[in-house]
Coordinates of C-alpha atoms in Angstrom, one line a residue:
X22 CA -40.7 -14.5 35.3
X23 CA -43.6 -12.6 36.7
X24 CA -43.9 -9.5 34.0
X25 CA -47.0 -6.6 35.8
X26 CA -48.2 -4.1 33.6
X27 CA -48.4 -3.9 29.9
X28 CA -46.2 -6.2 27.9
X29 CA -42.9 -4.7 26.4
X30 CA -40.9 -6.8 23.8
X31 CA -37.0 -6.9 24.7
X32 CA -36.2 -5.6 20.7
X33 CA -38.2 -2.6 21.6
X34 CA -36.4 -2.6 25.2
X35 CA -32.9 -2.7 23.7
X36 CA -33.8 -0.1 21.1
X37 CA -34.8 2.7 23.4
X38 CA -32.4 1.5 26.1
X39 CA -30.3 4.8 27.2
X40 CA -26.7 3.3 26.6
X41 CA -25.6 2.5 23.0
X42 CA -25.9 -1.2 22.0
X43 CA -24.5 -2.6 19.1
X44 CA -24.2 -6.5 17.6
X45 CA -20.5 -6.6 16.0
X46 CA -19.7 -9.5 13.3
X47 CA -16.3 -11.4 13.5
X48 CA -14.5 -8.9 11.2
X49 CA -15.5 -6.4 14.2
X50 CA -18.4 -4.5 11.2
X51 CA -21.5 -3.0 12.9
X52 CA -24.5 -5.1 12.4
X53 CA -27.2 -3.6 14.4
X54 CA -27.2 -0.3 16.6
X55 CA -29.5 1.1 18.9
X56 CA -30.9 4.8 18.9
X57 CA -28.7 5.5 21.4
X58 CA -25.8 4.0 20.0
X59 CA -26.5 5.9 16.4
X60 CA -26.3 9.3 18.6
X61 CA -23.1 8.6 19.9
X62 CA -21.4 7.4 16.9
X63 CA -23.0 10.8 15.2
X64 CA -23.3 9.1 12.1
X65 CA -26.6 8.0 10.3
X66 CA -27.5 4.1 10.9
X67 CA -26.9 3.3 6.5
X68 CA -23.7 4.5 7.2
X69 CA -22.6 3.0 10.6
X70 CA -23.5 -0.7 9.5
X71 CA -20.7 -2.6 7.7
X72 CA -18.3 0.3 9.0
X73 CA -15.2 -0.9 11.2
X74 CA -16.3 -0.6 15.3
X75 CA -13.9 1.2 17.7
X76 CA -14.4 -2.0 20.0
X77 CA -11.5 -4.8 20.6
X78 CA -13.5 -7.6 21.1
X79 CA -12.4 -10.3 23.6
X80 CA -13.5 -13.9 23.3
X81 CA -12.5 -15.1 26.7
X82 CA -13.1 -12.2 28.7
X83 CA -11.8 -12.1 32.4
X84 CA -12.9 -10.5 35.1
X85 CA -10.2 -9.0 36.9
X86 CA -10.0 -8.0 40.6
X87 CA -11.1 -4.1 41.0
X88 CA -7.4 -2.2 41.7
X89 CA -7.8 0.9 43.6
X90 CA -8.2 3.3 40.8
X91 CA -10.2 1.2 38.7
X92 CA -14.0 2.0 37.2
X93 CA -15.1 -1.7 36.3
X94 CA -13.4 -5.0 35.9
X95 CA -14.1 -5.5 32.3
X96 CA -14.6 -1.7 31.1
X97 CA -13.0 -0.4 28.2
X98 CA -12.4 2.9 26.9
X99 CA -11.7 3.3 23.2
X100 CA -11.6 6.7 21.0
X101 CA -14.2 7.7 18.3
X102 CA -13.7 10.5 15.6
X103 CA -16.1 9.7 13.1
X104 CA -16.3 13.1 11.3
X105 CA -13.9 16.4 11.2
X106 CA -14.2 18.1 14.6
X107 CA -15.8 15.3 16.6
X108 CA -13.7 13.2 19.4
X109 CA -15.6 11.0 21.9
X110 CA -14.3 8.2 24.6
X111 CA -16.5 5.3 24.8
X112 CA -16.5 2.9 27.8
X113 CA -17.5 0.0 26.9
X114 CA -18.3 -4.0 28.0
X115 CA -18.2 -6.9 25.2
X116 CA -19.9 -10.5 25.5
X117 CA -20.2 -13.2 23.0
X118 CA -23.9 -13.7 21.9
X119 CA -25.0 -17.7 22.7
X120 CA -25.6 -19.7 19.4
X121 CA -24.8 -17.0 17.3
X122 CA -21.1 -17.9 15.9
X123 CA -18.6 -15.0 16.2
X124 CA -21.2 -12.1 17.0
X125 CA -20.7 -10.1 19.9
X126 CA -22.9 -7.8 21.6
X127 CA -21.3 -4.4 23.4
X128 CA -23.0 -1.6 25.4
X129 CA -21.1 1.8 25.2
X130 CA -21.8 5.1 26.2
X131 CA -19.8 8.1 26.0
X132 CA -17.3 9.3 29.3
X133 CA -15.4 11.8 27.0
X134 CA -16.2 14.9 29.5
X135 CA -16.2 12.7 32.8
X136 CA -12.1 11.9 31.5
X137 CA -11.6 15.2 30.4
X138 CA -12.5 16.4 34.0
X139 CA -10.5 14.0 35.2
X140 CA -7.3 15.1 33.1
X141 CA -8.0 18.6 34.2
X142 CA -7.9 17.7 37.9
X143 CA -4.8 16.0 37.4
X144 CA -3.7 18.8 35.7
X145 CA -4.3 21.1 38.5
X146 CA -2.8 18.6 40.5
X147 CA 0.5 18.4 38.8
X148 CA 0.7 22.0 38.6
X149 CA 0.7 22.5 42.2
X150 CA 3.6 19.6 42.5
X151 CA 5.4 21.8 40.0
X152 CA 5.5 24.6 42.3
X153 CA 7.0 22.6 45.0
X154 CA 9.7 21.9 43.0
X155 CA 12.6 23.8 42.8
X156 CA 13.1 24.9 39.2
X157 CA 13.5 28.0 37.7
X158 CA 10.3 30.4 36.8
X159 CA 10.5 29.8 33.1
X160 CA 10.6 25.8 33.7
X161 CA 7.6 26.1 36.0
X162 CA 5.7 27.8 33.5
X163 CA 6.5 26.0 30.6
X164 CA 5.7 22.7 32.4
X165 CA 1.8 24.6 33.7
X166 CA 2.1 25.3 30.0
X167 CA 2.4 21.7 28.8
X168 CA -0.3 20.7 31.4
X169 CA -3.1 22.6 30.1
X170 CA -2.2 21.8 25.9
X171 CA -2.3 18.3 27.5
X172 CA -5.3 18.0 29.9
X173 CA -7.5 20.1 26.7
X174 CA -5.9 18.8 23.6
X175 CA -5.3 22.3 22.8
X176 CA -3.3 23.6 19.6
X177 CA -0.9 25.9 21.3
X178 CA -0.3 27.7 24.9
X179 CA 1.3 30.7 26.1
X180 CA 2.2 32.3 29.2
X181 CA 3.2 35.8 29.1
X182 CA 4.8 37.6 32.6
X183 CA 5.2 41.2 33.1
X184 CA 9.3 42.1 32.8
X185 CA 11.3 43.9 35.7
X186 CA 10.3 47.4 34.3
X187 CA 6.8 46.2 34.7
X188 CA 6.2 48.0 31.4
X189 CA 6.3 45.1 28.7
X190 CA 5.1 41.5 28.6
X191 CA 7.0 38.8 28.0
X192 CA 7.0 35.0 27.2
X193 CA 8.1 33.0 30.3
X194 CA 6.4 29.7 29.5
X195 CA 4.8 27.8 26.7
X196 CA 3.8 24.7 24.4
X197 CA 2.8 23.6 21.1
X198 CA 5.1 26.6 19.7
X199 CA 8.6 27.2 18.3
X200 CA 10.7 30.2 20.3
X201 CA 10.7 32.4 18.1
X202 CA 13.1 35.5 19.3
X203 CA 11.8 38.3 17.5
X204 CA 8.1 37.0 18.3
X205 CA 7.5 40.3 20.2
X206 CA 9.2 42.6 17.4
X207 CA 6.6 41.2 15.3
X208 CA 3.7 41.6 18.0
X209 CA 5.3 45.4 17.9
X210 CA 4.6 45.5 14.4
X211 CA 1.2 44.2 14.0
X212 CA -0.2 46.7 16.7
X213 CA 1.5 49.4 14.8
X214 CA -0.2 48.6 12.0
X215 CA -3.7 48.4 13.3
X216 CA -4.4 44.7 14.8
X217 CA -6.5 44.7 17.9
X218 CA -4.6 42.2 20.8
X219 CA -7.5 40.9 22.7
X220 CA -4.9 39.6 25.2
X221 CA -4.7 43.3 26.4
X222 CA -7.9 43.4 26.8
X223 CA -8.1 40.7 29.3
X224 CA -4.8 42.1 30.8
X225 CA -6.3 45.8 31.1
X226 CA -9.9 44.2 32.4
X227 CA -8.7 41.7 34.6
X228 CA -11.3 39.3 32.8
X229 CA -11.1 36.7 30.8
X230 CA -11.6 37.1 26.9
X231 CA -12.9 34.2 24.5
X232 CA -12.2 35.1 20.8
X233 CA -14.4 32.6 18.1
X234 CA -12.8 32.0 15.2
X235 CA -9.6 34.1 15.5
X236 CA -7.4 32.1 13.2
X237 CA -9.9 32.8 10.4
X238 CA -10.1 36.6 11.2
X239 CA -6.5 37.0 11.8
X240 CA -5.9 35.3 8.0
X241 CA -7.9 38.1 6.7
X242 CA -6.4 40.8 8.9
X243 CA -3.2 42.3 6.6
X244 CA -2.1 44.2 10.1
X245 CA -1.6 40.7 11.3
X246 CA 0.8 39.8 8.4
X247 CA 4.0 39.9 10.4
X248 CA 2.9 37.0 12.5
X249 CA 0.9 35.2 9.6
X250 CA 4.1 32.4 9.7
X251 CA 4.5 31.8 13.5
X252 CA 0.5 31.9 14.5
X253 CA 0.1 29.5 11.0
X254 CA 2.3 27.3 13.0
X255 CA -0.2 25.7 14.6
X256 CA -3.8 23.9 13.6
X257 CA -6.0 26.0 15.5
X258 CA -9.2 28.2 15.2
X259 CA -10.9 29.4 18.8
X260 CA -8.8 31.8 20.8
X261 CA -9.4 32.5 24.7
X262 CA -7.1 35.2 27.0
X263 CA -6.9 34.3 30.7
X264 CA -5.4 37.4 33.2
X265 CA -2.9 36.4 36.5
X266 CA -3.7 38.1 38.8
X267 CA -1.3 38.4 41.8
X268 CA -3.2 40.5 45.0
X269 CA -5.8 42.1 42.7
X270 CA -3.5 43.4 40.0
X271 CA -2.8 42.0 36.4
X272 CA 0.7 40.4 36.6
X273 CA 0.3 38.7 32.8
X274 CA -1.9 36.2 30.9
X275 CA -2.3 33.0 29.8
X276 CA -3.2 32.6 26.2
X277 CA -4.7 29.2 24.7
X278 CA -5.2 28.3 21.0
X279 CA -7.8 26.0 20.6
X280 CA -8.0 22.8 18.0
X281 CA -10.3 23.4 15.0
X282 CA -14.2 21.5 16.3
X283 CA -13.5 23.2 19.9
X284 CA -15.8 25.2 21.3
X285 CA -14.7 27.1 24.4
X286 CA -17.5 27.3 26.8
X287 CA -17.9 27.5 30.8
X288 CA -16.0 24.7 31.9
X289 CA -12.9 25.3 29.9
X290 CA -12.8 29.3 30.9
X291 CA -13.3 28.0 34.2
X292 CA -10.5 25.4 34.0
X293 CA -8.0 28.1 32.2
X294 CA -8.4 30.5 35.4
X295 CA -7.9 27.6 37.8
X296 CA -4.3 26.8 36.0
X297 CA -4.0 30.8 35.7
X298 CA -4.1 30.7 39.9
X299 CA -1.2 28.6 39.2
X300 CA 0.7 30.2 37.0
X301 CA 0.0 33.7 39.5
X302 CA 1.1 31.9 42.5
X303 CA 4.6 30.7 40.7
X304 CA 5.4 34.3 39.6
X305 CA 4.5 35.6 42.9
X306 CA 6.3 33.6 44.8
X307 CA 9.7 34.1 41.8
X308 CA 9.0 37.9 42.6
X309 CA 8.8 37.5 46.1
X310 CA 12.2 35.5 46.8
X311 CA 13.7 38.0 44.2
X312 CA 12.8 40.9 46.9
X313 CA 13.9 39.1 49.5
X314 CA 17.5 38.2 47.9
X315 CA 17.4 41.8 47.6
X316 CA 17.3 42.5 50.7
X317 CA 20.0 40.1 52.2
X318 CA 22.3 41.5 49.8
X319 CA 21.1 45.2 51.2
X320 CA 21.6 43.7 54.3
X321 CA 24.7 42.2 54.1
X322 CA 26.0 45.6 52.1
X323 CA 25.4 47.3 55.5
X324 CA 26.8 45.3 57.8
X325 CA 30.5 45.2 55.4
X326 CA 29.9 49.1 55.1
X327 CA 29.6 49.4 59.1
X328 CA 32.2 46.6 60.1
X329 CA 34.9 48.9 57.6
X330 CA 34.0 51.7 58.5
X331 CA 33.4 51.0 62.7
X332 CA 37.2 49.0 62.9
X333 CA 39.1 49.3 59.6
X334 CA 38.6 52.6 58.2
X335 CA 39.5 53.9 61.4
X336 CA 42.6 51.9 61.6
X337 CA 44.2 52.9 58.2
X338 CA 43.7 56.6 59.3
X339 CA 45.5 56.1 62.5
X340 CA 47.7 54.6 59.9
X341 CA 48.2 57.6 57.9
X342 CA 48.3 59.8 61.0
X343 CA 51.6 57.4 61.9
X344 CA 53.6 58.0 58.5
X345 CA 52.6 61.6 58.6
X346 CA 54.0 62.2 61.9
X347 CA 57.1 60.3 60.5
X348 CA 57.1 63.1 57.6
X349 CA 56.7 66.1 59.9
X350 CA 60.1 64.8 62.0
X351 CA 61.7 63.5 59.0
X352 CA 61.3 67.2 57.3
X353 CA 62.7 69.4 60.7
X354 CA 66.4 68.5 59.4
X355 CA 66.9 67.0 63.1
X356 CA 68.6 64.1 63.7
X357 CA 65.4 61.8 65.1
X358 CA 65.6 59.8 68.1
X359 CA 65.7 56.1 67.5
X360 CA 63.1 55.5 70.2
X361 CA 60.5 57.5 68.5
X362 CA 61.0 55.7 65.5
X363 CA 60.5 52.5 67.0
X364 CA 57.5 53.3 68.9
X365 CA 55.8 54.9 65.7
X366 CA 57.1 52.0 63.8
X367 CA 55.2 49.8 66.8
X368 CA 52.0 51.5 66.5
X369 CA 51.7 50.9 62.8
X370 CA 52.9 47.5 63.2
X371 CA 49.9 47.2 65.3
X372 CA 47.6 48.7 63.6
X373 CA 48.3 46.7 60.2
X374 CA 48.3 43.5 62.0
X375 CA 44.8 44.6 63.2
X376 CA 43.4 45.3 59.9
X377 CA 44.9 42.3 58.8
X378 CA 43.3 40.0 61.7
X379 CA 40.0 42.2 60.7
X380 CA 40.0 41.6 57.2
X381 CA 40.5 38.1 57.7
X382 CA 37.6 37.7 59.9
X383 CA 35.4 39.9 57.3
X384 CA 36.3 37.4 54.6
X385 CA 35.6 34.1 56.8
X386 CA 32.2 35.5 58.2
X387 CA 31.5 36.3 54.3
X388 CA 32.6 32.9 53.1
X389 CA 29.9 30.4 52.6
X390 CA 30.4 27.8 55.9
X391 CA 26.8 25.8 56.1
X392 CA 27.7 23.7 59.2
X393 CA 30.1 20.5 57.5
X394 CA 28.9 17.2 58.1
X395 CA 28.6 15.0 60.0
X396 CA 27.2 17.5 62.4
X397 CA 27.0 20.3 64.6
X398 CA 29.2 19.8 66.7
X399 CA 32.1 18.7 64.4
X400 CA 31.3 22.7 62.9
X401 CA 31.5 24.2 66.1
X402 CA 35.2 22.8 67.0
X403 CA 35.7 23.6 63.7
X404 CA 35.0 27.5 63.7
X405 CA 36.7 27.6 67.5
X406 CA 40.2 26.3 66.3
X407 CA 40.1 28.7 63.5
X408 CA 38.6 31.9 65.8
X409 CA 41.9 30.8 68.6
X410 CA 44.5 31.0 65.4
X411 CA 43.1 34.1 64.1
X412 CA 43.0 36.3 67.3
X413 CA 44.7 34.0 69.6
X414 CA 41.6 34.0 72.0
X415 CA 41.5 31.0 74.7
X416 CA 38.0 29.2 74.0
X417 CA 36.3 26.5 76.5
X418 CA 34.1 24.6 75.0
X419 CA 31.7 22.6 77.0
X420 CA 29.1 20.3 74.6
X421 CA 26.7 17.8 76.1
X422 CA 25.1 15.1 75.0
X423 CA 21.9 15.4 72.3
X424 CA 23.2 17.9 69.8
X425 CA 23.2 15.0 67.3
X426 CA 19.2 15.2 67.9
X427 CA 19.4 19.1 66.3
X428 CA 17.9 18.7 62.7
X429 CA 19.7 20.1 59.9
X430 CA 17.9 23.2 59.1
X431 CA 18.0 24.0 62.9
X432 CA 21.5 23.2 63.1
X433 CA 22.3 26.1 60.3
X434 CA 20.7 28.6 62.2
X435 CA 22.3 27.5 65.4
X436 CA 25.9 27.9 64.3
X437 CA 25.2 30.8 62.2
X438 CA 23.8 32.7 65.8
X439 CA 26.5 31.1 67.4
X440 CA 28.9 32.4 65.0
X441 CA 27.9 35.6 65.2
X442 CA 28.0 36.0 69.0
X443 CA 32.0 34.8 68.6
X444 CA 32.4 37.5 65.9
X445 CA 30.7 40.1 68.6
X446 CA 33.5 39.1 71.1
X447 CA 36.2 39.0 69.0
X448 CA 35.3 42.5 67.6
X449 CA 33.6 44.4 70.8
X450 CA 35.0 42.6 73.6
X451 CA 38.2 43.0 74.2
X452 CA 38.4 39.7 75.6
X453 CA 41.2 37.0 76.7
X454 CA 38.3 34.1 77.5
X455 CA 35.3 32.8 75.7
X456 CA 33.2 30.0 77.0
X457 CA 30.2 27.9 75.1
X458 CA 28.3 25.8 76.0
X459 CA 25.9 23.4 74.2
X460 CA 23.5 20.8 75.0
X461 CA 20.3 19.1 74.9
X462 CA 18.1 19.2 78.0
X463 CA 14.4 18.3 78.5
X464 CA 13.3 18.7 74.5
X465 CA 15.3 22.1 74.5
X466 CA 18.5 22.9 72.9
X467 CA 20.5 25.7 75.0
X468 CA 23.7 27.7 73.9
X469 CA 25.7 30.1 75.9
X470 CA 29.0 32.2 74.5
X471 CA 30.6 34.3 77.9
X472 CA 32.9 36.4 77.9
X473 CA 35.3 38.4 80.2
X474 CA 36.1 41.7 78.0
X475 CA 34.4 45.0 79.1
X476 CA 31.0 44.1 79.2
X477 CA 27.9 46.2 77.6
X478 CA 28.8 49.5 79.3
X479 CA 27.2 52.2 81.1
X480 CA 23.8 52.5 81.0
X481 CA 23.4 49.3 79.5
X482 CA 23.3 46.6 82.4
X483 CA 19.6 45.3 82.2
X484 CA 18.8 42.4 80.1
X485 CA 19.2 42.4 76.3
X486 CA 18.4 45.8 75.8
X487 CA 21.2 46.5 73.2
X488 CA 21.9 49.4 70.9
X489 CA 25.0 51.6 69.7
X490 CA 28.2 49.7 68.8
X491 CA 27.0 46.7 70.5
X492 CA 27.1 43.7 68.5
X493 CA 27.4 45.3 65.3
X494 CA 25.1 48.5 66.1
X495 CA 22.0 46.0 66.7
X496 CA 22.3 44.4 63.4
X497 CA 23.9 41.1 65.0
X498 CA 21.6 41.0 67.5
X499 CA 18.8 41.0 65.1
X500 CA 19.8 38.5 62.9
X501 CA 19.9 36.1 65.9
X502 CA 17.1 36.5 66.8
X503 CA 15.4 36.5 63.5
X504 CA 17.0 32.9 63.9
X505 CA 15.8 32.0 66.5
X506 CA 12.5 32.9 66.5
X507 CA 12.4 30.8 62.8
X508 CA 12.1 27.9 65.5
X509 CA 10.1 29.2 68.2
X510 CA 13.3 30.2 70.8
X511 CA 14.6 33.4 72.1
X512 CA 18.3 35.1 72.1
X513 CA 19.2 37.0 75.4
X514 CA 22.2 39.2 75.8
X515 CA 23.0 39.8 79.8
X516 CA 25.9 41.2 82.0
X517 CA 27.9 38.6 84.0
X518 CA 28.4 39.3 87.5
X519 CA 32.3 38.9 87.3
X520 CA 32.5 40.9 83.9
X521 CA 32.3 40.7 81.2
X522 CA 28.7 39.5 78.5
X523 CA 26.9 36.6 77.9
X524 CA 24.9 35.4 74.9
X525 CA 22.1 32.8 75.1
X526 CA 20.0 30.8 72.5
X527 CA 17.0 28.8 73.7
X528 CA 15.4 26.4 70.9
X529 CA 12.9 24.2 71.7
X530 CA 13.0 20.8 69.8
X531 CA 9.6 18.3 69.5
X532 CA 9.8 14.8 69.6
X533 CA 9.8 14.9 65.4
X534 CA 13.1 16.5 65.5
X535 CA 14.5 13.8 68.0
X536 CA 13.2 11.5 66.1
X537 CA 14.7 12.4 62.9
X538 CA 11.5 14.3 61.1
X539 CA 12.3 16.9 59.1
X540 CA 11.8 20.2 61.3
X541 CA 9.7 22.9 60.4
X542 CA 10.4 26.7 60.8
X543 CA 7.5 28.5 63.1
X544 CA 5.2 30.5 61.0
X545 CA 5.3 33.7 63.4
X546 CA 2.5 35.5 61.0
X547 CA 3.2 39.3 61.1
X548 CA 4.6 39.5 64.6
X549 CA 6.4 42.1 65.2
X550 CA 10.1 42.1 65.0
X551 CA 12.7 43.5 68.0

């Protein structure tokens, strides 16, 4: 060995190396530490030597092959606490000392906040797979609860949502605690009595709030005394209020109770906000399909209230027009001709068979009928045989080859538009014949419903410019082509030259969907609807 420069011994070498070295007997008793490793054991050197090492010491060790995720082939990580308050991870590497029997020498150094970065990404990580899934509000938020006690090692978490009224806060999610159902009762009566709630502080500021030593304070507080038994719960000491915020506005908070020794500083404010996100995105989106079940229903309210009022309502007063005409000749005294009975008798035969037929087709458009499997074309038969039994229309259908290529999801939204068109005709029409046709040509999917009834009327000959009464005062047409356009196609509703109207769906499909990938709706932004 060529050594340049002043001579350095290897004892003074090993004692001011950076990483913690240590020589462990064979009862696995420290012997000898380093400065460094006396600073991460946080214990004075007297009382470190003869005291049990967090080390399991391996007499053959092995070096295994690296695996994908892994830091080192022999690396270790073991867990100090070697006073109240004080937690560390060591990684560390054992070897046998030569001609020494049973000693072993270990370097060590501590990776507790590299880990704990590491469990907080995960965290994060997990949290956005729990938004994918399709559970309820509260279960996503008490599994982002769970994920933040467990990435910190916190005491207790809770997540608090505005309600409906958007007046009061309430618990949707949370870990470490019991339910407790009068917990907000008790809040109620703490405030009343003079305790301060820093959460509304951070709710009001739209900041984050970090309380030191809150259990202590609230223990002292007597206005806190109705929650002295639930917060005592819990071993806990720091307390820190996180806001979510959902498009600049407060839409609740997240609330952690930290472990008695933690200190909440940048990185763990920082790493409550990121979860927070999380937690704002869930209830946002909950809120979001809320108002848009909302609507459908509004929707759907408004189409029954038309349909009944457009076909049925009218009906049953022509109805009651009948059996008062009846009473007006019944109450002359005349003897009345049996032919005027029979043809009144006709007309509201008629009339109650048609509200009959209608109601009936109200109820099956209303009925749940997701295309059955094995396909689409098995559902289309399906709802022609029951449209011919119901109004006794005379349906040609014409399928080609390739609708087993139509995804699932696409599939829905064809038969409901192709649904609807049928329940146009049958209502608006006044048709004998209906044609479709289906089929798969050059990566598009094409559907066409012609009939011969009275066509779109006056006025109303060019293209698909619909309004009125036609197909269902424009809602119908709508819908289609709201479904439609979910896949990038277009709906067109056109005159036929020999009478009558024609309905037809274009869809493009890309090679994915013929080969059995899961389709994807087009994102069409904030385009403009018809």
């Amino acid at each position: 060995m060529v050594e340049a420069g002043p001579f350095v011994s290897w004892s003074t070498l090993a004692r001011h190396a950076p990483d913690g070295l240590a020589v462990v007997d064979p009862d696995g008793l420290f012997l000898q530490l380093n400065d460094a490793a006396v600073v991460l054991c946080a214990r004075p050197l007297d009382d470190l030597i003869g005291m049990p090492a967090p080390f399991e010491l391996s007499r053959n060790p092995q070096v295994d092959p690296l695996a994908l995720l892994d830091e080192g082939g022999t690396e270790q990580v073991c867990l100090w606490a070697p006073v109240a308050g004080v937690r560390r991870e060591f990684a560390y590497r054992t070897r046998p000392l030569p001609d020494h029997s049973g000693l072993t020498v270990v370097t060590f150094r501590d990776v507790g906040e590299e880990r704990h970065r590491q469990r907080r990404v995960t965290a994060i990580a997990r949290a956005s797979a729990t938004l994918a899934s399709e559970g309820s509000i509260t279960a996503t938020l008490d599994a982002l609860a769970g994920e933040v006690l467990q990435a910190d090692a916190l005491a207790g978490v809770q997540i608090l949502t505005l309600d409906r009224s958007g007046e009061a806060l309430r618990i949707m999610g949370s870990a470490g605690f019991r339910r407790w159902p009068d917990f907000f009762e008790r809040l109620v009566q703490c405030r009343e009595r003079g305790a301060g709630l820093r959460m509304l502080d951070a709710f009001e500021q739209r900041e984050p709030v970090v309380v030191a030593d809150r259990w202590a304070s609230i223990q002292e507080d007597p206005a806190w005394q109705p929650l002295h038994e639930y917060l005592g719960e819990l071993d806990w000491n720091w307390f820190a209020s996180v806001p979510l915020l959902v498009r600049g506005r407060s839409a609740g908070i997240l609330n952690a109770f930290f472990a008695p020794g933690q200190v909440v500083g940048g990185r763990a404010v920082e790493f409550l906000e990121a979860m927070a996100e999380q937690a704002a995105v869930a209830v946002d989106y909950a809120s979001l399909l809320q108002n848009e079940r909302e609507l459908a229903r509004r929707g759907e309210r408004q189409k029954l209230a038309r349909d009944l009022h457009d076909s049925i309502v009218q009906q049953v007063f022509s109805i009651g027009m009948q059996a008062k005409s009846m009473a007006v000749l019944g109450g002359r005294g005349d003897t009345v001709s049996a032919d005027s009975v029979r043809r009144i008798a006709d007309e509201v035969g008629l009339l109650a068979r048609t509200v009959l037929a209608d109601l009936r087709a109200m109820v099956h458009e209303l009925r749940p009928s997701a295309p059955p499997q094995p396909g689409l074309e098995e559902a289309v038969r399906a709802l022609v045989e029951s449209s011919t039994n119901r109004t006794g229309l005379r349906f040609s259908l014409r399928i080609q080859q390739g609708l087993a290529r139509v995804p699932p999801e696409m599939a829905e939204d064809v038969y409901r538009i192709l649904a609807e068109a049928v329940h146009n005709v049958v209502k608006h029409a006044k048709a004998g014949r209906v044609t479709i046709r289906m089929g798969v040509h050059d990566h598009t999917l094409t559907i066409t419903v012609a009939d011969d009834g009275r066509g779109l009327g006056a006025g109303r000959a060019g293209g698909d410019e619909l309004g009125g009464d036609e197909l269902g005062g424009g809602y119908g047409l709508t819908s289609m082509r709201e479904r439609a356009e979910r896949w990038g196609g277009t709906v067109c509703v056109r005159p036929r030259k020999a009478g009558g109207t024609a309905v037809s769906a274009v869809l493009p499909l890309t090679p994915s969907d013929e080969e059995g990938v899961p389709a994807t709706p087009v994102d069409r932004g904030n385009e403009a609807r018809p």
